[in-house]
GROMACS .gro file of N, CA and C in nm:
model
  309
    1UNK      N    1 -15.728   5.702  -5.428
    1UNK     CA    2 -15.879   5.706  -5.388
    1UNK      C    3 -15.939   5.823  -5.456
    2UNK      N    4 -16.061   5.808  -5.509
    2UNK     CA    5 -16.128   5.915  -5.580
    2UNK      C    6 -16.208   6.002  -5.480
    3UNK      N    7 -16.222   6.116  -5.518
    3UNK     CA    8 -16.308   6.214  -5.447
    3UNK      C    9 -16.443   6.216  -5.502
    4UNK      N   10 -16.540   6.195  -5.412
    4UNK     CA   11 -16.679   6.191  -5.461
    4UNK      C   12 -16.758   6.306  -5.420
    5UNK      N   13 -16.823   6.379  -5.508
    5UNK     CA   14 -16.904   6.491  -5.478
    5UNK      C   15 -17.046   6.484  -5.542
    6UNK      N   16 -17.141   6.549  -5.498
    6UNK     CA   17 -17.278   6.552  -5.547
    6UNK      C   18 -17.308   6.686  -5.611
    7UNK      N   19 -17.375   6.688  -5.728
    7UNK     CA   20 -17.422   6.818  -5.770
    7UNK      C   21 -17.549   6.854  -5.698
    8UNK      N   22 -17.578   6.988  -5.705
    8UNK     CA   23 -17.700   7.038  -5.639
    8UNK      C   24 -17.817   6.954  -5.687
    9UNK      N   25 -17.833   6.940  -5.825
    9UNK     CA   26 -17.944   6.870  -5.872
    9UNK      C   27 -17.958   6.722  -5.834
   10UNK      N   28 -17.844   6.655  -5.809
   10UNK     CA   29 -17.851   6.522  -5.760
   10UNK      C   30 -17.900   6.518  -5.613
   11UNK      N   31 -17.860   6.611  -5.541
   11UNK     CA   32 -17.905   6.621  -5.402
   11UNK      C   33 -18.059   6.658  -5.396
   12UNK      N   34 -18.098   6.737  -5.492
   12UNK     CA   35 -18.240   6.765  -5.506
   12UNK      C   36 -18.323   6.639  -5.543
   13UNK      N   37 -18.257   6.558  -5.628
   13UNK     CA   38 -18.320   6.430  -5.663
   13UNK      C   39 -18.343   6.337  -5.533
   14UNK      N   40 -18.250   6.336  -5.456
   14UNK     CA   41 -18.259   6.255  -5.330
   14UNK      C   42 -18.370   6.322  -5.237
   15UNK      N   43 -18.386   6.447  -5.235
   15UNK     CA   44 -18.489   6.512  -5.162
   15UNK      C   45 -18.626   6.476  -5.222
   16UNK      N   46 -18.634   6.473  -5.349
   16UNK     CA   47 -18.765   6.435  -5.412
   16UNK      C   48 -18.803   6.288  -5.382
   17UNK      N   49 -18.709   6.200  -5.381
   17UNK     CA   50 -18.730   6.068  -5.339
   17UNK      C   51 -18.789   6.061  -5.190
   18UNK      N   52 -18.719   6.128  -5.113
   18UNK     CA   53 -18.774   6.125  -4.971
   18UNK      C   54 -18.914   6.190  -4.963
   19UNK      N   55 -18.933   6.300  -5.034
   19UNK     CA   56 -19.064   6.364  -5.040
   19UNK      C   57 -19.174   6.269  -5.097
   20UNK      N   58 -19.140   6.198  -5.201
   20UNK     CA   59 -19.234   6.107  -5.249
   20UNK      C   60 -19.296   6.008  -5.155
   21UNK      N   61 -19.212   5.960  -5.068
   21UNK     CA   62 -19.256   5.862  -4.966
   21UNK      C   63 -19.299   5.928  -4.835
   22UNK      N   64 -19.291   6.057  -4.820
   22UNK     CA   65 -19.312   6.119  -4.693
   22UNK      C   66 -19.446   6.097  -4.640
   23UNK      N   67 -19.550   6.099  -4.720
   23UNK     CA   68 -19.693   6.087  -4.669
   23UNK      C   69 -19.720   5.950  -4.613
   24UNK      N   70 -19.684   5.844  -4.689
   24UNK     CA   71 -19.732   5.709  -4.648
   24UNK      C   72 -19.623   5.625  -4.586
   25UNK      N   73 -19.495   5.648  -4.626
   25UNK     CA   74 -19.388   5.573  -4.567
   25UNK      C   75 -19.271   5.655  -4.537
   26UNK      N   76 -19.285   5.754  -4.446
   26UNK     CA   77 -19.167   5.849  -4.433
   26UNK      C   78 -19.038   5.786  -4.393
   27UNK      N   79 -19.033   5.677  -4.317
   27UNK     CA   80 -18.911   5.617  -4.265
   27UNK      C   81 -18.845   5.550  -4.393
   28UNK      N   82 -18.928   5.493  -4.472
   28UNK     CA   83 -18.877   5.424  -4.594
   28UNK      C   84 -18.808   5.518  -4.684
   29UNK      N   85 -18.861   5.639  -4.705
   29UNK     CA   86 -18.804   5.731  -4.798
   29UNK      C   87 -18.676   5.778  -4.754
   30UNK      N   88 -18.657   5.807  -4.615
   30UNK     CA   89 -18.531   5.856  -4.566
   30UNK      C   90 -18.429   5.745  -4.576
   31UNK      N   91 -18.477   5.619  -4.536
   31UNK     CA   92 -18.386   5.505  -4.541
   31UNK      C   93 -18.327   5.484  -4.683
   32UNK      N   94 -18.413   5.497  -4.782
   32UNK     CA   95 -18.384   5.467  -4.922
   32UNK      C   96 -18.287   5.576  -4.965
   33UNK      N   97 -18.302   5.702  -4.929
   33UNK     CA   98 -18.204   5.808  -4.964
   33UNK      C   99 -18.073   5.783  -4.898
   34UNK      N  100 -18.074   5.735  -4.769
   34UNK     CA  101 -17.946   5.708  -4.697
   34UNK      C  102 -17.875   5.593  -4.766
   35UNK      N  103 -17.952   5.486  -4.805
   35UNK     CA  104 -17.891   5.382  -4.867
   35UNK      C  105 -17.832   5.411  -5.006
   36UNK      N  106 -17.894   5.497  -5.081
   36UNK     CA  107 -17.834   5.550  -5.205
   36UNK      C  108 -17.710   5.619  -5.182
   37UNK      N  109 -17.703   5.699  -5.086
   37UNK     CA  110 -17.584   5.771  -5.041
   37UNK      C  111 -17.476   5.669  -5.009
   38UNK      N  112 -17.504   5.573  -4.930
   38UNK     CA  113 -17.403   5.470  -4.895
   38UNK      C  114 -17.353   5.398  -5.012
   39UNK      N  115 -17.436   5.366  -5.107
   39UNK     CA  116 -17.402   5.297  -5.227
   39UNK      C  117 -17.298   5.363  -5.307
   40UNK      N  118 -17.299   5.497  -5.301
   40UNK     CA  119 -17.198   5.577  -5.386
   40UNK      C  120 -17.070   5.576  -5.316
   41UNK      N  121 -17.057   5.540  -5.182
   41UNK     CA  122 -16.937   5.540  -5.117
   41UNK      C  123 -16.827   5.439  -5.182
   42UNK      N  124 -16.882   5.339  -5.246
   42UNK     CA  125 -16.791   5.242  -5.318
   42UNK      C  126 -16.707   5.311  -5.428
   43UNK      N  127 -16.762   5.421  -5.465
   43UNK     CA  128 -16.679   5.493  -5.582
   43UNK      C  129 -16.558   5.555  -5.539
   44UNK      N  130 -16.539   5.571  -5.406
   44UNK     CA  131 -16.414   5.621  -5.352
   44UNK      C  132 -16.301   5.525  -5.388
   45UNK      N  133 -16.322   5.401  -5.373
   45UNK     CA  134 -16.214   5.295  -5.405
   45UNK      C  135 -16.232   5.243  -5.549
   46UNK      N  136 -16.360   5.234  -5.593
   46UNK     CA  137 -16.385   5.173  -5.725
   46UNK      C  138 -16.466   5.266  -5.813
   47UNK      N  139 -16.399   5.369  -5.863
   47UNK     CA  140 -16.486   5.467  -5.945
   47UNK      C  141 -16.535   5.418  -6.076
   48UNK      N  142 -16.474   5.303  -6.127
   48UNK     CA  143 -16.519   5.237  -6.249
   48UNK      C  144 -16.619   5.131  -6.228
   49UNK      N  145 -16.664   5.114  -6.103
   49UNK     CA  146 -16.744   5.007  -6.074
   49UNK      C  147 -16.889   5.003  -6.136
   50UNK      N  148 -16.928   5.117  -6.167
   50UNK     CA  149 -17.061   5.136  -6.236
   50UNK      C  150 -17.044   5.103  -6.387
   51UNK      N  151 -17.167   5.067  -6.441
   51UNK     CA  152 -17.166   5.029  -6.585
   51UNK      C  153 -17.180   5.159  -6.660
   52UNK      N  154 -17.131   5.154  -6.797
   52UNK     CA  155 -17.135   5.271  -6.880
   52UNK      C  156 -17.291   5.295  -6.921
   53UNK      N  157 -17.322   5.425  -6.914
   53UNK     CA  158 -17.463   5.470  -6.942
   53UNK      C  159 -17.487   5.441  -7.100
   54UNK      N  160 -17.582   5.350  -7.132
   54UNK     CA  161 -17.595   5.320  -7.274
   54UNK      C  162 -17.656   5.437  -7.351
   55UNK      N  163 -17.732   5.525  -7.285
   55UNK     CA  164 -17.801   5.637  -7.365
   55UNK      C  165 -17.697   5.744  -7.400
   56UNK      N  166 -17.577   5.740  -7.345
   56UNK     CA  167 -17.474   5.849  -7.366
   56UNK      C  168 -17.350   5.783  -7.432
   57UNK      N  169 -17.286   5.856  -7.524
   57UNK     CA  170 -17.159   5.805  -7.576
   57UNK      C  171 -17.044   5.882  -7.515
   58UNK      N  172 -17.070   5.971  -7.425
   58UNK     CA  173 -16.961   6.046  -7.354
   58UNK      C  174 -16.892   5.946  -7.260
   59UNK      N  175 -16.752   5.945  -7.282
   59UNK     CA  176 -16.682   5.856  -7.192
   59UNK      C  177 -16.667   5.906  -7.059
   60UNK      N  178 -16.662   5.822  -6.954
   60UNK     CA  179 -16.652   5.863  -6.827
   60UNK      C  180 -16.788   5.871  -6.755
   61UNK      N  181 -16.900   5.863  -6.823
   61UNK     CA  182 -17.032   5.862  -6.761
   61UNK      C  183 -17.076   5.721  -6.734
   62UNK      N  184 -17.092   5.699  -6.611
   62UNK     CA  185 -17.130   5.564  -6.567
   62UNK      C  186 -17.255   5.569  -6.472
   63UNK      N  187 -17.303   5.449  -6.434
   63UNK     CA  188 -17.413   5.451  -6.339
   63UNK      C  189 -17.407   5.332  -6.245
   64UNK      N  190 -17.456   5.352  -6.132
   64UNK     CA  191 -17.474   5.241  -6.032
   64UNK      C  192 -17.628   5.218  -6.028
   65UNK      N  193 -17.665   5.098  -5.991
   65UNK     CA  194 -17.808   5.067  -5.979
   65UNK      C  195 -17.824   5.035  -5.830
   66UNK      N  196 -17.920   5.096  -5.773
   66UNK     CA  197 -17.968   5.055  -5.639
   66UNK      C  198 -18.117   5.041  -5.636
   67UNK      N  199 -18.165   4.923  -5.602
   67UNK     CA  200 -18.300   4.884  -5.615
   67UNK      C  201 -18.358   4.929  -5.752
   68UNK      N  202 -18.454   5.019  -5.753
   68UNK     CA  203 -18.509   5.057  -5.880
   68UNK      C  204 -18.464   5.193  -5.926
   69UNK      N  205 -18.347   5.243  -5.877
   69UNK     CA  206 -18.290   5.378  -5.907
   69UNK      C  207 -18.156   5.366  -5.976
   70UNK      N  208 -18.144   5.460  -6.065
   70UNK     CA  209 -18.013   5.476  -6.144
   70UNK      C  210 -17.951   5.594  -6.083
   71UNK      N  211 -17.817   5.576  -6.050
   71UNK     CA  212 -17.736   5.681  -5.996
   71UNK      C  213 -17.629   5.720  -6.089
   72UNK      N  214 -17.645   5.820  -6.168
   72UNK     CA  215 -17.562   5.846  -6.283
   72UNK      C  216 -17.444   5.940  -6.232
   73UNK      N  217 -17.329   5.912  -6.279
   73UNK     CA  218 -17.221   5.988  -6.233
   73UNK      C  219 -17.106   6.004  -6.342
   74UNK      N  220 -17.022   6.093  -6.323
   74UNK     CA  221 -16.910   6.112  -6.416
   74UNK      C  222 -16.774   6.094  -6.340
   75UNK      N  223 -16.683   6.011  -6.401
   75UNK     CA  224 -16.550   5.996  -6.340
   75UNK      C  225 -16.444   6.069  -6.426
   76UNK      N  226 -16.375   6.157  -6.364
   76UNK     CA  227 -16.272   6.235  -6.426
   76UNK      C  228 -16.140   6.152  -6.380
   77UNK      N  229 -16.090   6.070  -6.481
   77UNK     CA  230 -15.989   5.977  -6.447
   77UNK      C  231 -15.852   6.061  -6.423
   78UNK      N  232 -15.828   6.170  -6.490
   78UNK     CA  233 -15.714   6.248  -6.475
   78UNK      C  234 -15.698   6.302  -6.335
   79UNK      N  235 -15.809   6.362  -6.278
   79UNK     CA  236 -15.800   6.411  -6.143
   79UNK      C  237 -15.852   6.323  -6.036
   80UNK      N  238 -15.905   6.204  -6.083
   80UNK     CA  239 -15.959   6.099  -5.994
   80UNK      C  240 -16.061   6.158  -5.912
   81UNK      N  241 -16.169   6.219  -5.973
   81UNK     CA  242 -16.281   6.276  -5.910
   81UNK      C  243 -16.411   6.217  -5.969
   82UNK      N  244 -16.503   6.193  -5.879
   82UNK     CA  245 -16.636   6.146  -5.923
   82UNK      C  246 -16.742   6.236  -5.890
   83UNK      N  247 -16.825   6.280  -5.984
   83UNK     CA  248 -16.938   6.371  -5.952
   83UNK      C  249 -17.069   6.299  -5.978
   84UNK      N  250 -17.159   6.294  -5.870
   84UNK     CA  251 -17.285   6.235  -5.898
   84UNK      C  252 -17.372   6.336  -5.971
   85UNK      N  253 -17.429   6.295  -6.080
   85UNK     CA  254 -17.515   6.395  -6.159
   85UNK      C  255 -17.663   6.389  -6.129
   86UNK      N  256 -17.710   6.267  -6.127
   86UNK     CA  257 -17.854   6.252  -6.110
   86UNK      C  258 -17.901   6.116  -6.047
   87UNK      N  259 -18.006   6.109  -5.980
   87UNK     CA  260 -18.065   5.991  -5.930
   87UNK      C  261 -18.207   5.984  -5.967
   88UNK      N  262 -18.253   5.875  -6.034
   88UNK     CA  263 -18.382   5.863  -6.074
   88UNK      C  264 -18.443   5.735  -6.079
   89UNK      N  265 -18.567   5.708  -6.073
   89UNK     CA  266 -18.632   5.581  -6.077
   89UNK      C  267 -18.630   5.528  -6.223
   90UNK      N  268 -18.626   5.399  -6.229
   90UNK     CA  269 -18.622   5.336  -6.368
   90UNK      C  270 -18.748   5.371  -6.463
   91UNK      N  271 -18.855   5.399  -6.390
   91UNK     CA  272 -18.974   5.433  -6.457
   91UNK      C  273 -18.963   5.565  -6.527
   92UNK      N  274 -18.877   5.652  -6.496
   92UNK     CA  275 -18.855   5.786  -6.553
   92UNK      C  276 -18.769   5.769  -6.679
   93UNK      N  277 -18.796   5.861  -6.779
   93UNK     CA  278 -18.706   5.858  -6.902
   93UNK      C  279 -18.581   5.934  -6.871
   94UNK      N  280 -18.481   5.882  -6.914
   94UNK     CA  281 -18.339   5.937  -6.899
   94UNK      C  282 -18.333   6.072  -6.982
   95UNK      N  283 -18.288   6.176  -6.904
   95UNK     CA  284 -18.267   6.299  -6.993
   95UNK      C  285 -18.395   6.398  -6.983
   96UNK      N  286 -18.501   6.356  -6.934
   96UNK     CA  287 -18.612   6.442  -6.919
   96UNK      C  288 -18.599   6.529  -6.795
   97UNK      N  289 -18.712   6.589  -6.750
   97UNK     CA  290 -18.708   6.675  -6.627
   97UNK      C  291 -18.658   6.595  -6.508
   98UNK      N  292 -18.700   6.468  -6.503
   98UNK     CA  293 -18.646   6.368  -6.407
   98UNK      C  294 -18.541   6.289  -6.485
   99UNK      N  295 -18.424   6.271  -6.424
   99UNK     CA  296 -18.326   6.192  -6.488
   99UNK      C  297 -18.235   6.285  -6.576
  100UNK      N  298 -18.236   6.410  -6.557
  100UNK     CA  299 -18.159   6.496  -6.641
  100UNK      C  300 -18.020   6.502  -6.591
  101UNK      N  301 -17.920   6.527  -6.672
  101UNK     CA  302 -17.780   6.535  -6.631
  101UNK      C  303 -17.737   6.686  -6.646
  102UNK      N  304 -17.821   6.775  -6.666
  102UNK     CA  305 -17.793   6.917  -6.673
  102UNK      C  306 -17.776   6.967  -6.530
  103UNK      N  307 -17.676   7.049  -6.504
  103UNK     CA  308 -17.650   7.113  -6.381
  103UNK      C  309 -17.734   7.230  -6.369
   0.00000   0.00000   0.00000
């Protein structure tokens, strides 16, 4: 079973999602963030279940899709660890200030 962890920037991404909906739909924002967290639990048993990120050639970088969000992660096969790098909406460009994989 893989160990799953989140980078600080990925957790900040979740906070931004919650904050985005806070004014008009606060319950939805928190529910969405909770569901994204739940979605990543599948990586404990199935770390390769996400598709390969097409924008990157680096092996081990994959993504899960939840609703309109991309959950980008790296799987270290040798140590069987998964690190969630970023979560962002499809409307955002990958690798910009939103959707960055920089720690």
